[in-house]
PDB file of C-alpha atoms and ligand atoms in Angstrom:
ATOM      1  CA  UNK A  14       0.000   0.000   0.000  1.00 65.00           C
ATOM      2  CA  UNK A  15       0.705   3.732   0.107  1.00 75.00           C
ATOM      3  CA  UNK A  16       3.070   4.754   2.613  1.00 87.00           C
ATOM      4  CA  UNK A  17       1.921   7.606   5.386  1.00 93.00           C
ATOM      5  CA  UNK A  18       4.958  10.499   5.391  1.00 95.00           C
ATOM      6  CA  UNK A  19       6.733   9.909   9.108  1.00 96.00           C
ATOM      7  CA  UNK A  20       7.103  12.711  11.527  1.00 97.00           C
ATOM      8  CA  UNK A  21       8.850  12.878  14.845  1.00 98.00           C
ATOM      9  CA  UNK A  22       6.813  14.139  17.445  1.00 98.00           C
ATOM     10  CA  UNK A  23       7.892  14.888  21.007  1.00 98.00           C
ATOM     11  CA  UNK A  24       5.670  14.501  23.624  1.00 98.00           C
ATOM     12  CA  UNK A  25       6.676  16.773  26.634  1.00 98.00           C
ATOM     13  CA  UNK A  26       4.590  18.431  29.622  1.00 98.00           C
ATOM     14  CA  UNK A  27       5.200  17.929  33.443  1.00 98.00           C
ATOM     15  CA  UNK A  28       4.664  14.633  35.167  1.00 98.00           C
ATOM     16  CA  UNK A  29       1.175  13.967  35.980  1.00 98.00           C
ATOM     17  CA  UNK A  30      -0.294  16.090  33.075  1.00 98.00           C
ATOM     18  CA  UNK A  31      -1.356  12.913  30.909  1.00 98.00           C
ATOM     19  CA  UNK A  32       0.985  12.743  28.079  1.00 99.00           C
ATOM     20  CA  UNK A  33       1.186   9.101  28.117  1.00 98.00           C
ATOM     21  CA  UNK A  34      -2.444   8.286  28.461  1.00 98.00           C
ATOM     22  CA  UNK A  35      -3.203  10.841  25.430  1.00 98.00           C
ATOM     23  CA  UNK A  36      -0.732   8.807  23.610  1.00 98.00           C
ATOM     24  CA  UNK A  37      -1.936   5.625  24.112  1.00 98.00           C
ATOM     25  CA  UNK A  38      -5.541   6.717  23.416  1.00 98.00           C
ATOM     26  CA  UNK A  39      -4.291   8.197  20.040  1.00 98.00           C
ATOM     27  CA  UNK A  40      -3.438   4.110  18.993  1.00 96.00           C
ATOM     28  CA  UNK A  41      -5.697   1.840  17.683  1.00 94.00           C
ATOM     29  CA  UNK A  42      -7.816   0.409  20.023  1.00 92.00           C
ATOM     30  CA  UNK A  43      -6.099  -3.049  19.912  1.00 93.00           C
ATOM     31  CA  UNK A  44      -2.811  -1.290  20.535  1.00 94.00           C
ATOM     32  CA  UNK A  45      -4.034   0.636  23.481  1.00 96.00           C
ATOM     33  CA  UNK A  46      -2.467  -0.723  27.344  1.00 96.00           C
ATOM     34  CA  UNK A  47      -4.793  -0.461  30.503  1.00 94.00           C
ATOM     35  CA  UNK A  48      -2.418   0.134  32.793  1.00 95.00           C
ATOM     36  CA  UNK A  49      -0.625   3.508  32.852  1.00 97.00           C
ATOM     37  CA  UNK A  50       2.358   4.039  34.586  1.00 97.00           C
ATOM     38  CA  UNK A  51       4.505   7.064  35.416  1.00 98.00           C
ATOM     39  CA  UNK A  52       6.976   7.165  32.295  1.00 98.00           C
ATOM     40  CA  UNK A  53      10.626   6.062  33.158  1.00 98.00           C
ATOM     41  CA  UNK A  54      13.124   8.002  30.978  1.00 97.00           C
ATOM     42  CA  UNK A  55      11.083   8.131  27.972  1.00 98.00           C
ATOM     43  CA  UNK A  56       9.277   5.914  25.314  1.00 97.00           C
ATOM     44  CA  UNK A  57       8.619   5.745  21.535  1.00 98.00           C
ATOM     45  CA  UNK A  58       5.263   5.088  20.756  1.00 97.00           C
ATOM     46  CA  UNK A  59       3.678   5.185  16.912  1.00 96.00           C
ATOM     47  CA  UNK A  60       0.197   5.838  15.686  1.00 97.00           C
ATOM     48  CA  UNK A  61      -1.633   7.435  12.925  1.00 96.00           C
ATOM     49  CA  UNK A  62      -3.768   9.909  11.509  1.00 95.00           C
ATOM     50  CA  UNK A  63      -5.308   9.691   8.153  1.00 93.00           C
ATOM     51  CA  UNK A  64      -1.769  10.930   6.267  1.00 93.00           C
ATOM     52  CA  UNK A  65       0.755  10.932   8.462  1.00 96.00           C
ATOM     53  CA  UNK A  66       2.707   8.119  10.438  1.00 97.00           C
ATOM     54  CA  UNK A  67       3.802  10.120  13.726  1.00 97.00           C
ATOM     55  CA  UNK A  68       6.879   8.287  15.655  1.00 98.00           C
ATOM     56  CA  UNK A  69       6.182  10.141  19.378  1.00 98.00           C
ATOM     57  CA  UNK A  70       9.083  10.630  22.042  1.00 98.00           C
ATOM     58  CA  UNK A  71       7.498  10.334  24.588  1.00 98.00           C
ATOM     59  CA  UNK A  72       9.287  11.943  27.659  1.00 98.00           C
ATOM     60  CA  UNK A  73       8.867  11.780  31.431  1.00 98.00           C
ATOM     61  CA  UNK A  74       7.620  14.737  33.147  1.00 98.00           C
ATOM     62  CA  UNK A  75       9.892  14.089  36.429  1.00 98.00           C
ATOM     63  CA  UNK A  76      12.030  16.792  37.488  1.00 97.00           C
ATOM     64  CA  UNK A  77      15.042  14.459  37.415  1.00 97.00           C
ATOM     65  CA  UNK A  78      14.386  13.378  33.834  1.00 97.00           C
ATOM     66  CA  UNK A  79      13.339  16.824  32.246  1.00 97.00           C
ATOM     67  CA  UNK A  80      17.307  17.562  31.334  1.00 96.00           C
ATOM     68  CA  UNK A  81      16.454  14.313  28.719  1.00 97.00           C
ATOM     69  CA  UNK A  82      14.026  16.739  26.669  1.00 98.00           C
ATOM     70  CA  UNK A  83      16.730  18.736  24.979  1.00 98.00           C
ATOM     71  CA  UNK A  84      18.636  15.907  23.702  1.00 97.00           C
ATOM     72  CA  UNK A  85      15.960  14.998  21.376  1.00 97.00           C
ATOM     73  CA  UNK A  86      15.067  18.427  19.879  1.00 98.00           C
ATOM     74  CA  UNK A  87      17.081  18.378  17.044  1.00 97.00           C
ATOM     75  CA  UNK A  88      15.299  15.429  15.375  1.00 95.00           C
ATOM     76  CA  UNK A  89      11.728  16.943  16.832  1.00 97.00           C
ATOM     77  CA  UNK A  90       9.267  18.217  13.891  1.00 97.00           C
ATOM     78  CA  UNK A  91       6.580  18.915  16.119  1.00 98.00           C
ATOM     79  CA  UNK A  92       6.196  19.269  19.489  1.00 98.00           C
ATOM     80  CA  UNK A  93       3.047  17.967  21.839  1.00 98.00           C
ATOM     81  CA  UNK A  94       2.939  20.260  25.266  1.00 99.00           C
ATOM     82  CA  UNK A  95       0.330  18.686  27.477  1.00 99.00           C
ATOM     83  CA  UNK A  96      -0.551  20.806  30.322  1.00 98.00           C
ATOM     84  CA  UNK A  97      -2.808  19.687  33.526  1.00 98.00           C
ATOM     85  CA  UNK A  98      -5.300  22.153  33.579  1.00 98.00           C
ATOM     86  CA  UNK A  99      -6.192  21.523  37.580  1.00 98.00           C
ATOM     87  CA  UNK A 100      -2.843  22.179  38.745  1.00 98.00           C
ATOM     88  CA  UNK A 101      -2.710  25.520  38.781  1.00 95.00           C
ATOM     89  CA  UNK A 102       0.020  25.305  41.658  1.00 95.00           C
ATOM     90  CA  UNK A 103       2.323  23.656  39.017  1.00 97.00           C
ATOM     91  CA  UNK A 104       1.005  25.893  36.453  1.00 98.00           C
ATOM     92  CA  UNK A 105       3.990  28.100  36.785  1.00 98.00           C
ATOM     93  CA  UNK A 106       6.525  25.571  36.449  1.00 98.00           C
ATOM     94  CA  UNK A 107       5.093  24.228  33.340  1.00 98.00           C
ATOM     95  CA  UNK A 108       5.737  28.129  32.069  1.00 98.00           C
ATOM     96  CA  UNK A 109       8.964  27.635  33.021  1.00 98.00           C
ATOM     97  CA  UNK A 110       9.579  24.736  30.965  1.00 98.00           C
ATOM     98  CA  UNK A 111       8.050  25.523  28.051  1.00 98.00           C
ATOM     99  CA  UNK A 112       9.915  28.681  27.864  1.00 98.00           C
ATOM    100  CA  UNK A 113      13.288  27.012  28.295  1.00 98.00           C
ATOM    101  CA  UNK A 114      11.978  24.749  25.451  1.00 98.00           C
ATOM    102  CA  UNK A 115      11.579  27.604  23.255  1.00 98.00           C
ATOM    103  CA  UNK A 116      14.890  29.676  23.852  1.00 98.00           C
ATOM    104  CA  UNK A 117      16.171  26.349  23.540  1.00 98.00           C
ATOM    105  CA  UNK A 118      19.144  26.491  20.511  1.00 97.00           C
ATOM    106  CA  UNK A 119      17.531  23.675  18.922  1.00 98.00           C
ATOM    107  CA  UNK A 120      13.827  25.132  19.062  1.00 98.00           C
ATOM    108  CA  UNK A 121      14.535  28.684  18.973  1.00 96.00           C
ATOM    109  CA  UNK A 122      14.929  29.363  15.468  1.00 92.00           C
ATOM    110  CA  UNK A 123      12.905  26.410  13.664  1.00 96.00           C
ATOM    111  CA  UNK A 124       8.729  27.415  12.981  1.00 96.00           C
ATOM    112  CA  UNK A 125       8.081  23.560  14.376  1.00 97.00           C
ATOM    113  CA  UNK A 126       4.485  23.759  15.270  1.00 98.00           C
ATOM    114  CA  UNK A 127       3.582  23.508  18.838  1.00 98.00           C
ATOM    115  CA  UNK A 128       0.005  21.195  19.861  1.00 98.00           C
ATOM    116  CA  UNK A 129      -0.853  22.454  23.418  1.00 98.00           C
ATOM    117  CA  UNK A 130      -3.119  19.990  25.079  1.00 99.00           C
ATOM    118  CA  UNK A 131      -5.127  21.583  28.201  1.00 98.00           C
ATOM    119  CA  UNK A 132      -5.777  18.218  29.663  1.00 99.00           C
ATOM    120  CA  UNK A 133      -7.892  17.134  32.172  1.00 98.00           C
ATOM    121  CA  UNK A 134     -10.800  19.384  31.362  1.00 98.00           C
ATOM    122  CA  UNK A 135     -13.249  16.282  33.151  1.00 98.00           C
ATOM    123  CA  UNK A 136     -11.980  17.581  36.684  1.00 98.00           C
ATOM    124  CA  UNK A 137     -13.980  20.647  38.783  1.00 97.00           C
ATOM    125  CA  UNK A 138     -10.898  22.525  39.663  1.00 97.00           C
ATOM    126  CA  UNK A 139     -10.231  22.786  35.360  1.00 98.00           C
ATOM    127  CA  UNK A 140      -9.137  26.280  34.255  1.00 98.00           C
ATOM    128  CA  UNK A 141     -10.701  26.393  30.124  1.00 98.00           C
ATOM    129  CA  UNK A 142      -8.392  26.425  27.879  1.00 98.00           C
ATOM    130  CA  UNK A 143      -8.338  30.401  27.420  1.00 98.00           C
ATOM    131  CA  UNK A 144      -7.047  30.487  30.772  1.00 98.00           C
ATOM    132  CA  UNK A 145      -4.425  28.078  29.714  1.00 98.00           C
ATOM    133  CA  UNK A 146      -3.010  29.842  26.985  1.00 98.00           C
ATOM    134  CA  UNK A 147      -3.026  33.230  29.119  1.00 98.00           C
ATOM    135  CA  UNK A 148      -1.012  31.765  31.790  1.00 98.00           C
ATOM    136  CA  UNK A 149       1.238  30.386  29.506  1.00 98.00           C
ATOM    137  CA  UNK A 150       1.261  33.372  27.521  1.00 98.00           C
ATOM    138  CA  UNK A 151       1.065  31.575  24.361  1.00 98.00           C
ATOM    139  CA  UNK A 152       0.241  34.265  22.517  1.00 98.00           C
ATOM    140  CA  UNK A 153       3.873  35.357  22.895  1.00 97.00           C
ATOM    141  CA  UNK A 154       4.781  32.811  20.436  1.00 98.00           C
ATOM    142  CA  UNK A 155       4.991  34.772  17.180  1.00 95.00           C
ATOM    143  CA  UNK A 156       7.044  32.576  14.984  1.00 94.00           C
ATOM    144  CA  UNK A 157       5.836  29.146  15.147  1.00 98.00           C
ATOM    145  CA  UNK A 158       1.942  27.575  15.005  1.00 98.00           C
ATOM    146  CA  UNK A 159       0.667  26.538  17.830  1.00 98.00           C
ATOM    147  CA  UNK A 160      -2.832  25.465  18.632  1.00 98.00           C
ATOM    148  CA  UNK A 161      -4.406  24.851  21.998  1.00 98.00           C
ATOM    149  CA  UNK A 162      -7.486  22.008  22.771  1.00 98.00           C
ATOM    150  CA  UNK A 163      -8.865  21.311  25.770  1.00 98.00           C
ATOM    151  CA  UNK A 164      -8.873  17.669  26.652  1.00 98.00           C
ATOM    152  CA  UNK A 165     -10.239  15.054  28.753  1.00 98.00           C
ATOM    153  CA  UNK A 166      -7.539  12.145  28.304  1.00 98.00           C
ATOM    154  CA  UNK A 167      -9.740   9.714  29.742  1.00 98.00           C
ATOM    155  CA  UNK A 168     -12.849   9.830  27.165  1.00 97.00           C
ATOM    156  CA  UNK A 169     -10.037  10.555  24.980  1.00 97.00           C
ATOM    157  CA  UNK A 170     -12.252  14.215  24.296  1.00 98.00           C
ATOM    158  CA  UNK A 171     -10.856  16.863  22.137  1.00 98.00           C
ATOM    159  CA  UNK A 172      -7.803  14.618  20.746  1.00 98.00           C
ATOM    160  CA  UNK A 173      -8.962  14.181  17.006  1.00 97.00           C
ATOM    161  CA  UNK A 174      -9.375  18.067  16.818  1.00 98.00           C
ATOM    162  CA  UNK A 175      -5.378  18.437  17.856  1.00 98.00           C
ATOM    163  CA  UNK A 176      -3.847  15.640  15.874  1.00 98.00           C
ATOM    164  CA  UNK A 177      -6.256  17.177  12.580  1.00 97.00           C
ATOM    165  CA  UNK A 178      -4.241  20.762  13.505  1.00 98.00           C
ATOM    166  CA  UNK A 179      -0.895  18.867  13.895  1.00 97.00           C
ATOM    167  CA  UNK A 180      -1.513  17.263  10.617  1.00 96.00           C
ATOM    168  CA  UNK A 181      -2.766  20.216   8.669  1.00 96.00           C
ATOM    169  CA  UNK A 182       0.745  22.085  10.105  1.00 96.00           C
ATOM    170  CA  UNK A 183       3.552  19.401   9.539  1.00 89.00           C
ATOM    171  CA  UNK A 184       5.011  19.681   6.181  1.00 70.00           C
TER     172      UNK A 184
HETATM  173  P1  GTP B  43       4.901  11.237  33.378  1.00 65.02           P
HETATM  174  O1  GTP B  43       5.102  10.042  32.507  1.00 65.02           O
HETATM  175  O2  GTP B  43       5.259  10.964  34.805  1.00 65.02           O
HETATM  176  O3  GTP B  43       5.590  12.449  32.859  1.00 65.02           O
HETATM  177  O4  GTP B  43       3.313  11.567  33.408  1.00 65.02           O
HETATM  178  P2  GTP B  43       2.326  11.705  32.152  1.00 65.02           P
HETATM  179  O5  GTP B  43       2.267  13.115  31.717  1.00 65.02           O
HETATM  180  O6  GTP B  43       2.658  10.701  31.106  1.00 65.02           O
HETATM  181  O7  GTP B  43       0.902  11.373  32.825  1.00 65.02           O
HETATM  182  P3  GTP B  43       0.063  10.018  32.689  1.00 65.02           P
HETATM  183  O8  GTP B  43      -0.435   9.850  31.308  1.00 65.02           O
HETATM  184  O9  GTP B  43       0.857   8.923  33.288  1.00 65.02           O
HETATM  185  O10 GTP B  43      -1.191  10.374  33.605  1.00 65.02           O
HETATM  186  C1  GTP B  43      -1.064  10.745  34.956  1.00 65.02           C
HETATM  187  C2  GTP B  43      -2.375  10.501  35.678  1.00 65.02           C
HETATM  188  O11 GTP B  43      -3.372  11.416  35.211  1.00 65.02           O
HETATM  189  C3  GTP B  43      -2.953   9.110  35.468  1.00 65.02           C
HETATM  190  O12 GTP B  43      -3.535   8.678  36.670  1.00 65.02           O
HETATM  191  C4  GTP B  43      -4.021   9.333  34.408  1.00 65.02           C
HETATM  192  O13 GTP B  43      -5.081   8.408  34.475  1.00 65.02           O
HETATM  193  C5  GTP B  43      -4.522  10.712  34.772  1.00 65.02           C
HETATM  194  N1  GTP B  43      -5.104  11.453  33.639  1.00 65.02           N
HETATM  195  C6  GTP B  43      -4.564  11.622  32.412  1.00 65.02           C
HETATM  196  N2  GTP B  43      -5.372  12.366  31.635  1.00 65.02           N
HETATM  197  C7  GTP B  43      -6.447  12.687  32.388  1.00 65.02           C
HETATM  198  C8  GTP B  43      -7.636  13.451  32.141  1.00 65.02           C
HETATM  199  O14 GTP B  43      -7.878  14.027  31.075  1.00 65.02           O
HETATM  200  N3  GTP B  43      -8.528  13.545  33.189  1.00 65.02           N
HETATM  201  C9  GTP B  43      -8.293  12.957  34.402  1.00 65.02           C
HETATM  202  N4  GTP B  43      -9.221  13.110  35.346  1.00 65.02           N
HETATM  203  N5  GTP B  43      -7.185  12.244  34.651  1.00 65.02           N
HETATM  204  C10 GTP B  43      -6.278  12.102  33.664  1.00 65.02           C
HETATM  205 MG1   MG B  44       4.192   9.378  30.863  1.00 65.02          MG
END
């Protein structure tokens, strides 16, 4: 058959935000594990959307294995942030990151497009999405695309809509 065009995602976000479980949700059903576990290190998962074969990086959130991120950056074509949108306390840490990610020599200078997930929309203490963005201050990003859904990891909600946007951006 007709081979799908392969792009390297990273998958990146603090521990605890739900990169992993949107991951597995984006595989076929088949493919999908019950059991999620805090990621170790990281792991390459693959799935796919309609044209595209993405090969995802995906990294562990832990403060000790965050200085792993930048070693895969250079091979990066697009970039998956997930954010927990409960933990506001954490909130500013994730800022943090994702502005060392972007002043990062590797990042700085490339228009990779950036998927923000606002995860965990299901739970009460949920900022939206708009809230998201504005504590992030993702609209400071002027020289790459970047696209923020809410999500709900678990019902796998609002997925589809980000990997359609990631698609439509990677070229
Ligand atoms: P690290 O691998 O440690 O960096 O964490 P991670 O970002 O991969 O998070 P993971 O996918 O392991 O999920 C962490 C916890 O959050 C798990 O208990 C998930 O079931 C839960 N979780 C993930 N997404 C959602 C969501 O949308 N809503 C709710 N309520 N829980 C979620
Ligand atoms: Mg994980």
């Amino acid at each position: 058959g007709l081979k799908k065009k392969e792009v390297h995602v990273l998958c990146l976000g603090l521990d605890n935000s739900g990169k992993t479980t949107i991951i597995n949700k984006l595989k076929p059903s088949n493919a999908q594990v019950q059991d999620i576990v805090p990621t170790i290190g990281f792991s390459i998962e693959k799935f796919k959307s309609s044209s595209l074969s993405f090969t995802v990086f995906d990294m562990s959130g832990q403060g000790r294995y965050r200085n792993l991120w930048e070693h895969y950056y250079k091979d990066g074509q697009a970039i998956i942030f997930v954010v927990d949108s409960s933990d506001k306390l954490r909130m500013v840490v994730a800022k943090e990151e994702l502005d060392t990610l972007l002043n990062h020599p590797d990042i700085k200078h490339r228009r990779i497009p950036i998927l923000f997930f606002a995860n965990k929309m299901d739970l009460r203490d949920a900022v939206t999405s708009v809230k998201v963005s504005q504590l992030l201050c993702l609209e400071n990003i002027k020289d790459k695309p970047w696209h923020i859904c809410a999500s709900d990891a678990l019902k796998g909600e609002g997925l589809q809509e980000g990997v359609d946007w990631l698609q439509e951006k990677t070229v």
